[in-house]
PDB file of C-alpha atoms and ligand atoms in Angstrom:
ATOM      1  CA  UNK Z   1      -7.514   6.110  10.259  1.00 68.00           C
ATOM      2  CA  UNK Z   2      -4.739   3.516  10.737  1.00 88.00           C
ATOM      3  CA  UNK Z   3      -2.173   6.133  11.684  1.00 94.00           C
ATOM      4  CA  UNK Z   4      -2.655   8.240   8.538  1.00 98.00           C
ATOM      5  CA  UNK Z   5      -2.177  12.018   8.855  1.00 98.00           C
ATOM      6  CA  UNK Z   6      -4.743  12.983   6.215  1.00 97.00           C
ATOM      7  CA  UNK Z   7      -8.112  11.784   5.103  1.00 97.00           C
ATOM      8  CA  UNK Z   8      -9.146  10.978   1.527  1.00 96.00           C
ATOM      9  CA  UNK Z   9     -11.901  13.300   0.332  1.00 95.00           C
ATOM     10  CA  UNK Z  10     -14.865  12.713  -1.988  1.00 96.00           C
ATOM     11  CA  UNK Z  11     -12.920  14.243  -4.910  1.00 96.00           C
ATOM     12  CA  UNK Z  12     -10.665  11.182  -5.012  1.00 97.00           C
ATOM     13  CA  UNK Z  13     -13.620   8.801  -4.908  1.00 97.00           C
ATOM     14  CA  UNK Z  14     -15.325  10.678  -7.754  1.00 97.00           C
ATOM     15  CA  UNK Z  15     -12.143  10.508  -9.814  1.00 97.00           C
ATOM     16  CA  UNK Z  16     -11.755   6.811  -9.065  1.00 97.00           C
ATOM     17  CA  UNK Z  17     -15.322   5.939 -10.044  1.00 97.00           C
ATOM     18  CA  UNK Z  18     -15.053   8.008 -13.244  1.00 97.00           C
ATOM     19  CA  UNK Z  19     -11.811   6.214 -14.152  1.00 97.00           C
ATOM     20  CA  UNK Z  20     -12.699   2.802 -12.803  1.00 97.00           C
ATOM     21  CA  UNK Z  21     -10.874   0.800 -15.505  1.00 97.00           C
ATOM     22  CA  UNK Z  22      -7.640   2.652 -14.756  1.00 97.00           C
ATOM     23  CA  UNK Z  23      -8.119   2.212 -11.007  1.00 98.00           C
ATOM     24  CA  UNK Z  24      -8.537  -1.545 -11.478  1.00 98.00           C
ATOM     25  CA  UNK Z  25      -5.435  -1.746 -13.641  1.00 98.00           C
ATOM     26  CA  UNK Z  26      -3.428   0.420 -11.228  1.00 97.00           C
ATOM     27  CA  UNK Z  27      -4.623  -1.630  -8.289  1.00 98.00           C
ATOM     28  CA  UNK Z  28      -3.493  -4.824 -10.023  1.00 98.00           C
ATOM     29  CA  UNK Z  29      -0.007  -3.328 -10.369  1.00 97.00           C
ATOM     30  CA  UNK Z  30      -0.081  -2.243  -6.700  1.00 97.00           C
ATOM     31  CA  UNK Z  31      -0.676  -5.842  -5.587  1.00 97.00           C
ATOM     32  CA  UNK Z  32       2.239  -7.024  -7.720  1.00 97.00           C
ATOM     33  CA  UNK Z  33       4.441  -4.265  -6.282  1.00 97.00           C
ATOM     34  CA  UNK Z  34       3.401  -5.101  -2.719  1.00 98.00           C
ATOM     35  CA  UNK Z  35       4.437  -8.730  -3.243  1.00 98.00           C
ATOM     36  CA  UNK Z  36       7.734  -7.676  -4.801  1.00 98.00           C
ATOM     37  CA  UNK Z  37       8.494  -5.265  -1.936  1.00 98.00           C
ATOM     38  CA  UNK Z  38       7.971  -7.999   0.666  1.00 98.00           C
ATOM     39  CA  UNK Z  39      10.235 -10.395  -1.256  1.00 98.00           C
ATOM     40  CA  UNK Z  40      12.908  -7.713  -1.681  1.00 98.00           C
ATOM     41  CA  UNK Z  41      12.904  -7.172   2.076  1.00 98.00           C
ATOM     42  CA  UNK Z  42      13.455 -10.913   2.589  1.00 98.00           C
ATOM     43  CA  UNK Z  43      16.609 -10.621   0.496  1.00 98.00           C
ATOM     44  CA  UNK Z  44      17.820  -7.324   1.954  1.00 98.00           C
ATOM     45  CA  UNK Z  45      17.250  -8.275   5.600  1.00 98.00           C
ATOM     46  CA  UNK Z  46      17.957 -12.018   5.516  1.00 98.00           C
ATOM     47  CA  UNK Z  47      19.775 -11.622   8.872  1.00 97.00           C
ATOM     48  CA  UNK Z  48      16.514 -10.444  10.537  1.00 98.00           C
ATOM     49  CA  UNK Z  49      15.078 -13.903  11.246  1.00 97.00           C
ATOM     50  CA  UNK Z  50      11.875 -12.578  12.855  1.00 97.00           C
ATOM     51  CA  UNK Z  51      10.914 -10.831   9.617  1.00 98.00           C
ATOM     52  CA  UNK Z  52      11.184 -13.816   7.275  1.00 98.00           C
ATOM     53  CA  UNK Z  53       7.884 -15.642   7.910  1.00 98.00           C
ATOM     54  CA  UNK Z  54       5.680 -12.514   8.155  1.00 98.00           C
ATOM     55  CA  UNK Z  55       7.186 -11.084   4.949  1.00 98.00           C
ATOM     56  CA  UNK Z  56       6.734 -14.372   3.120  1.00 98.00           C
ATOM     57  CA  UNK Z  57       3.124 -14.548   4.264  1.00 98.00           C
ATOM     58  CA  UNK Z  58       2.455 -10.996   3.064  1.00 98.00           C
ATOM     59  CA  UNK Z  59       4.111 -11.737  -0.294  1.00 98.00           C
ATOM     60  CA  UNK Z  60       1.848 -14.767  -0.762  1.00 98.00           C
ATOM     61  CA  UNK Z  61      -1.284 -12.813   0.126  1.00 98.00           C
ATOM     62  CA  UNK Z  62      -0.341  -9.960  -2.206  1.00 98.00           C
ATOM     63  CA  UNK Z  63       0.264 -12.416  -5.051  1.00 98.00           C
ATOM     64  CA  UNK Z  64      -3.163 -13.953  -4.367  1.00 98.00           C
ATOM     65  CA  UNK Z  65      -4.636 -10.434  -4.574  1.00 97.00           C
ATOM     66  CA  UNK Z  66      -2.707  -9.904  -7.805  1.00 98.00           C
ATOM     67  CA  UNK Z  67      -4.308 -13.022  -9.277  1.00 98.00           C
ATOM     68  CA  UNK Z  68      -7.736 -11.927  -8.015  1.00 98.00           C
ATOM     69  CA  UNK Z  69      -7.309  -8.576  -9.744  1.00 98.00           C
ATOM     70  CA  UNK Z  70      -6.040 -10.178 -12.964  1.00 98.00           C
ATOM     71  CA  UNK Z  71      -9.290 -12.159 -13.005  1.00 98.00           C
ATOM     72  CA  UNK Z  72     -11.309  -8.953 -12.510  1.00 98.00           C
ATOM     73  CA  UNK Z  73      -9.466  -7.334 -15.428  1.00 98.00           C
ATOM     74  CA  UNK Z  74     -10.054 -10.371 -17.646  1.00 98.00           C
ATOM     75  CA  UNK Z  75     -13.762 -10.478 -16.768  1.00 98.00           C
ATOM     76  CA  UNK Z  76     -14.097  -6.853 -17.793  1.00 97.00           C
ATOM     77  CA  UNK Z  77     -12.022  -7.145 -20.943  1.00 98.00           C
ATOM     78  CA  UNK Z  78      -9.326  -4.809 -19.587  1.00 98.00           C
ATOM     79  CA  UNK Z  79      -5.885  -5.768 -20.887  1.00 97.00           C
ATOM     80  CA  UNK Z  80      -3.123  -5.971 -18.282  1.00 97.00           C
ATOM     81  CA  UNK Z  81      -0.576  -3.487 -19.532  1.00 96.00           C
ATOM     82  CA  UNK Z  82       2.265  -1.381 -18.200  1.00 96.00           C
ATOM     83  CA  UNK Z  83       1.326   1.761 -16.330  1.00 94.00           C
ATOM     84  CA  UNK Z  84       3.676   4.648 -15.602  1.00 91.00           C
ATOM     85  CA  UNK Z  85       4.002   4.706 -11.785  1.00 89.00           C
ATOM     86  CA  UNK Z  86       3.039   7.919  -9.994  1.00 93.00           C
ATOM     87  CA  UNK Z  87       5.603   9.774  -7.855  1.00 94.00           C
ATOM     88  CA  UNK Z  88       4.074   8.407  -4.647  1.00 97.00           C
ATOM     89  CA  UNK Z  89       6.350   5.421  -3.969  1.00 95.00           C
ATOM     90  CA  UNK Z  90       9.444   7.288  -5.141  1.00 95.00           C
ATOM     91  CA  UNK Z  91       8.558  10.220  -2.884  1.00 97.00           C
ATOM     92  CA  UNK Z  92       8.081   7.959   0.114  1.00 98.00           C
ATOM     93  CA  UNK Z  93      11.406   6.257  -0.488  1.00 96.00           C
ATOM     94  CA  UNK Z  94      13.109   9.656  -0.425  1.00 97.00           C
ATOM     95  CA  UNK Z  95      11.742  10.212   3.077  1.00 97.00           C
ATOM     96  CA  UNK Z  96      13.492   7.108   4.427  1.00 98.00           C
ATOM     97  CA  UNK Z  97      16.868   7.359   6.112  1.00 98.00           C
ATOM     98  CA  UNK Z  98      19.697   5.655   4.243  1.00 97.00           C
ATOM     99  CA  UNK Z  99      21.850   4.416   7.162  1.00 98.00           C
ATOM    100  CA  UNK Z 100      20.900   1.235   9.043  1.00 98.00           C
ATOM    101  CA  UNK Z 101      19.113   0.474  11.245  1.00 98.00           C
ATOM    102  CA  UNK Z 102      17.091   3.675  10.585  1.00 98.00           C
ATOM    103  CA  UNK Z 103      16.567   2.600   7.002  1.00 98.00           C
ATOM    104  CA  UNK Z 104      14.939  -0.639   8.140  1.00 98.00           C
ATOM    105  CA  UNK Z 105      12.601   1.105  10.590  1.00 98.00           C
ATOM    106  CA  UNK Z 106      11.609   3.747   8.040  1.00 98.00           C
ATOM    107  CA  UNK Z 107      11.048   1.156   5.322  1.00 98.00           C
ATOM    108  CA  UNK Z 108       8.776  -0.939   7.546  1.00 98.00           C
ATOM    109  CA  UNK Z 109       6.833   2.162   8.603  1.00 98.00           C
ATOM    110  CA  UNK Z 110       6.474   3.354   5.002  1.00 98.00           C
ATOM    111  CA  UNK Z 111       5.177  -0.110   4.044  1.00 98.00           C
ATOM    112  CA  UNK Z 112       2.658   0.116   6.901  1.00 98.00           C
ATOM    113  CA  UNK Z 113       1.522   3.550   5.672  1.00 98.00           C
ATOM    114  CA  UNK Z 114       1.099   2.377   2.075  1.00 97.00           C
ATOM    115  CA  UNK Z 115      -1.043  -0.503   3.367  1.00 97.00           C
ATOM    116  CA  UNK Z 116      -3.049   1.953   5.459  1.00 97.00           C
ATOM    117  CA  UNK Z 117      -3.624   4.316   2.522  1.00 97.00           C
ATOM    118  CA  UNK Z 118      -4.663   1.427   0.276  1.00 96.00           C
ATOM    119  CA  UNK Z 119      -7.033   0.246   2.975  1.00 96.00           C
ATOM    120  CA  UNK Z 120      -8.550   3.711   3.413  1.00 97.00           C
ATOM    121  CA  UNK Z 121      -9.155   4.092  -0.309  1.00 97.00           C
ATOM    122  CA  UNK Z 122     -10.514   0.569  -0.706  1.00 97.00           C
ATOM    123  CA  UNK Z 123     -12.992   1.483   2.020  1.00 97.00           C
ATOM    124  CA  UNK Z 124     -14.066   4.509  -0.047  1.00 97.00           C
ATOM    125  CA  UNK Z 125     -14.472   2.254  -3.104  1.00 98.00           C
ATOM    126  CA  UNK Z 126     -16.369  -0.391  -1.126  1.00 98.00           C
ATOM    127  CA  UNK Z 127     -18.835   2.292  -0.008  1.00 97.00           C
ATOM    128  CA  UNK Z 128     -19.201   4.067  -3.373  1.00 98.00           C
ATOM    129  CA  UNK Z 129     -19.334   1.144  -5.819  1.00 98.00           C
ATOM    130  CA  UNK Z 130     -22.752  -0.341  -4.913  1.00 97.00           C
ATOM    131  CA  UNK Z 131     -24.394   3.049  -5.622  1.00 97.00           C
ATOM    132  CA  UNK Z 132     -23.023   3.043  -9.185  1.00 97.00           C
ATOM    133  CA  UNK Z 133     -24.272  -0.450 -10.001  1.00 97.00           C
ATOM    134  CA  UNK Z 134     -21.078  -2.300  -9.008  1.00 97.00           C
ATOM    135  CA  UNK Z 135     -22.070  -4.203  -5.856  1.00 97.00           C
ATOM    136  CA  UNK Z 136     -19.820  -7.196  -6.622  1.00 97.00           C
ATOM    137  CA  UNK Z 137     -16.756  -5.026  -7.024  1.00 97.00           C
ATOM    138  CA  UNK Z 138     -17.753  -3.201  -3.846  1.00 97.00           C
ATOM    139  CA  UNK Z 139     -17.849  -6.524  -2.008  1.00 97.00           C
ATOM    140  CA  UNK Z 140     -14.445  -7.484  -3.392  1.00 97.00           C
ATOM    141  CA  UNK Z 141     -12.966  -4.268  -1.991  1.00 97.00           C
ATOM    142  CA  UNK Z 142     -14.701  -4.764   1.338  1.00 96.00           C
ATOM    143  CA  UNK Z 143     -12.966  -8.152   1.541  1.00 95.00           C
ATOM    144  CA  UNK Z 144      -9.543  -6.905   0.451  1.00 95.00           C
ATOM    145  CA  UNK Z 145      -9.419  -3.925   2.773  1.00 92.00           C
ATOM    146  CA  UNK Z 146      -9.501  -6.132   5.856  1.00 92.00           C
ATOM    147  CA  UNK Z 147      -6.325  -7.884   4.716  1.00 95.00           C
ATOM    148  CA  UNK Z 148      -4.599  -4.581   3.950  1.00 93.00           C
ATOM    149  CA  UNK Z 149      -5.496  -3.319   7.441  1.00 95.00           C
ATOM    150  CA  UNK Z 150      -3.883  -6.456   8.857  1.00 97.00           C
ATOM    151  CA  UNK Z 151      -0.770  -5.868   6.728  1.00 97.00           C
ATOM    152  CA  UNK Z 152      -0.564  -2.334   8.125  1.00 97.00           C
ATOM    153  CA  UNK Z 153      -0.373  -3.787  11.634  1.00 97.00           C
ATOM    154  CA  UNK Z 154       1.966  -6.591  10.566  1.00 98.00           C
ATOM    155  CA  UNK Z 155       4.631  -4.188   9.277  1.00 98.00           C
ATOM    156  CA  UNK Z 156       4.584  -2.240  12.549  1.00 98.00           C
ATOM    157  CA  UNK Z 157       4.768  -5.486  14.507  1.00 98.00           C
ATOM    158  CA  UNK Z 158       7.808  -6.483  12.457  1.00 98.00           C
ATOM    159  CA  UNK Z 159       9.514  -3.238  13.510  1.00 98.00           C
ATOM    160  CA  UNK Z 160       8.950  -4.273  17.156  1.00 98.00           C
ATOM    161  CA  UNK Z 161      10.000  -7.874  16.521  1.00 98.00           C
ATOM    162  CA  UNK Z 162      13.444  -6.879  15.260  1.00 98.00           C
ATOM    163  CA  UNK Z 163      14.199  -5.850  18.843  1.00 97.00           C
ATOM    164  CA  UNK Z 164      16.222  -2.948  17.407  1.00 98.00           C
ATOM    165  CA  UNK Z 165      13.801  -0.113  18.129  1.00 98.00           C
ATOM    166  CA  UNK Z 166      12.045   1.201  21.211  1.00 97.00           C
ATOM    167  CA  UNK Z 167       8.285   1.776  21.344  1.00 97.00           C
ATOM    168  CA  UNK Z 168       8.713   5.579  21.564  1.00 98.00           C
ATOM    169  CA  UNK Z 169      11.064   5.613  18.582  1.00 98.00           C
ATOM    170  CA  UNK Z 170       8.606   3.565  16.496  1.00 98.00           C
ATOM    171  CA  UNK Z 171       5.747   5.873  17.490  1.00 97.00           C
ATOM    172  CA  UNK Z 172       7.638   9.115  16.824  1.00 98.00           C
ATOM    173  CA  UNK Z 173       8.955   7.947  13.488  1.00 98.00           C
ATOM    174  CA  UNK Z 174       5.482   6.651  12.502  1.00 98.00           C
ATOM    175  CA  UNK Z 175       3.950  10.052  13.218  1.00 98.00           C
ATOM    176  CA  UNK Z 176       6.665  11.921  11.312  1.00 98.00           C
ATOM    177  CA  UNK Z 177       6.475   9.614   8.296  1.00 98.00           C
ATOM    178  CA  UNK Z 178       2.647   9.745   8.336  1.00 98.00           C
ATOM    179  CA  UNK Z 179       2.828  13.533   7.986  1.00 98.00           C
ATOM    180  CA  UNK Z 180       5.399  13.072   5.241  1.00 98.00           C
ATOM    181  CA  UNK Z 181       3.179  10.542   3.450  1.00 98.00           C
ATOM    182  CA  UNK Z 182       0.256  12.987   3.516  1.00 98.00           C
ATOM    183  CA  UNK Z 183       2.486  15.693   1.965  1.00 98.00           C
ATOM    184  CA  UNK Z 184       3.807  13.368  -0.738  1.00 98.00           C
ATOM    185  CA  UNK Z 185       0.282  12.244  -1.638  1.00 98.00           C
ATOM    186  CA  UNK Z 186      -0.882  15.857  -1.770  1.00 96.00           C
ATOM    187  CA  UNK Z 187       1.873  16.581  -4.288  1.00 96.00           C
ATOM    188  CA  UNK Z 188       1.052  13.692  -6.661  1.00 96.00           C
ATOM    189  CA  UNK Z 189      -0.702  14.828  -9.837  1.00 93.00           C
ATOM    190  CA  UNK Z 190      -4.418  13.947  -9.457  1.00 92.00           C
ATOM    191  CA  UNK Z 191      -5.310  10.878 -11.502  1.00 93.00           C
ATOM    192  CA  UNK Z 192      -7.494   7.772 -11.323  1.00 94.00           C
ATOM    193  CA  UNK Z 193      -4.895   5.923  -9.263  1.00 96.00           C
ATOM    194  CA  UNK Z 194      -5.000   4.282  -5.863  1.00 95.00           C
ATOM    195  CA  UNK Z 195      -2.205   6.589  -4.658  1.00 95.00           C
ATOM    196  CA  UNK Z 196      -2.815   9.882  -6.494  1.00 94.00           C
TER     197      UNK Z 196
HETATM  198 FE1  FE2 E   1      -2.973  -6.640  -1.241  1.00 76.53          FE
HETATM  199 FE1  FE2 E   2      -1.173  -5.479   1.547  1.00 76.53          FE
END
């Protein structure tokens, strides 16, 4: 699905449903982080004109998701509090090259993979939640996952729009980093988190 090299199994969905409050809190943080990542890229790659508008648009959408999730937390009486991040994002960063322009390509691909993984897991939630008496939350995830799928494609399109990378290079690097992402995820301690 969406270029991912592994598929989420029912064990994750069971864990997520059993720890739904923590999933909702973690997801709220993920939206905040997604917005912050897009804004950071605007600063870091200000010379890449083609990236500015798409990154800004993603940042706005992620902040809107953040506000949506804050409302869900408030409705359920879940306090927004700090959460220790898992090793997922840190692990992915370690798989990115450090010299430009490879760093830029890898970063955009990693962003596209995070969007894809979020989308895949939101799909699992959208399917599982109605059966446990949470149809409204299921519908919310069904709505969000479409945007995350679009973000997945948008990050890959940005890699093309820089004009710095060939199609074969983008494809090869996407496949390699997808395998890497699957390994990193496999190594994260199982928890009720979107990326664990
Ligand atoms: Fe989002
Ligand atoms: Fe997103």
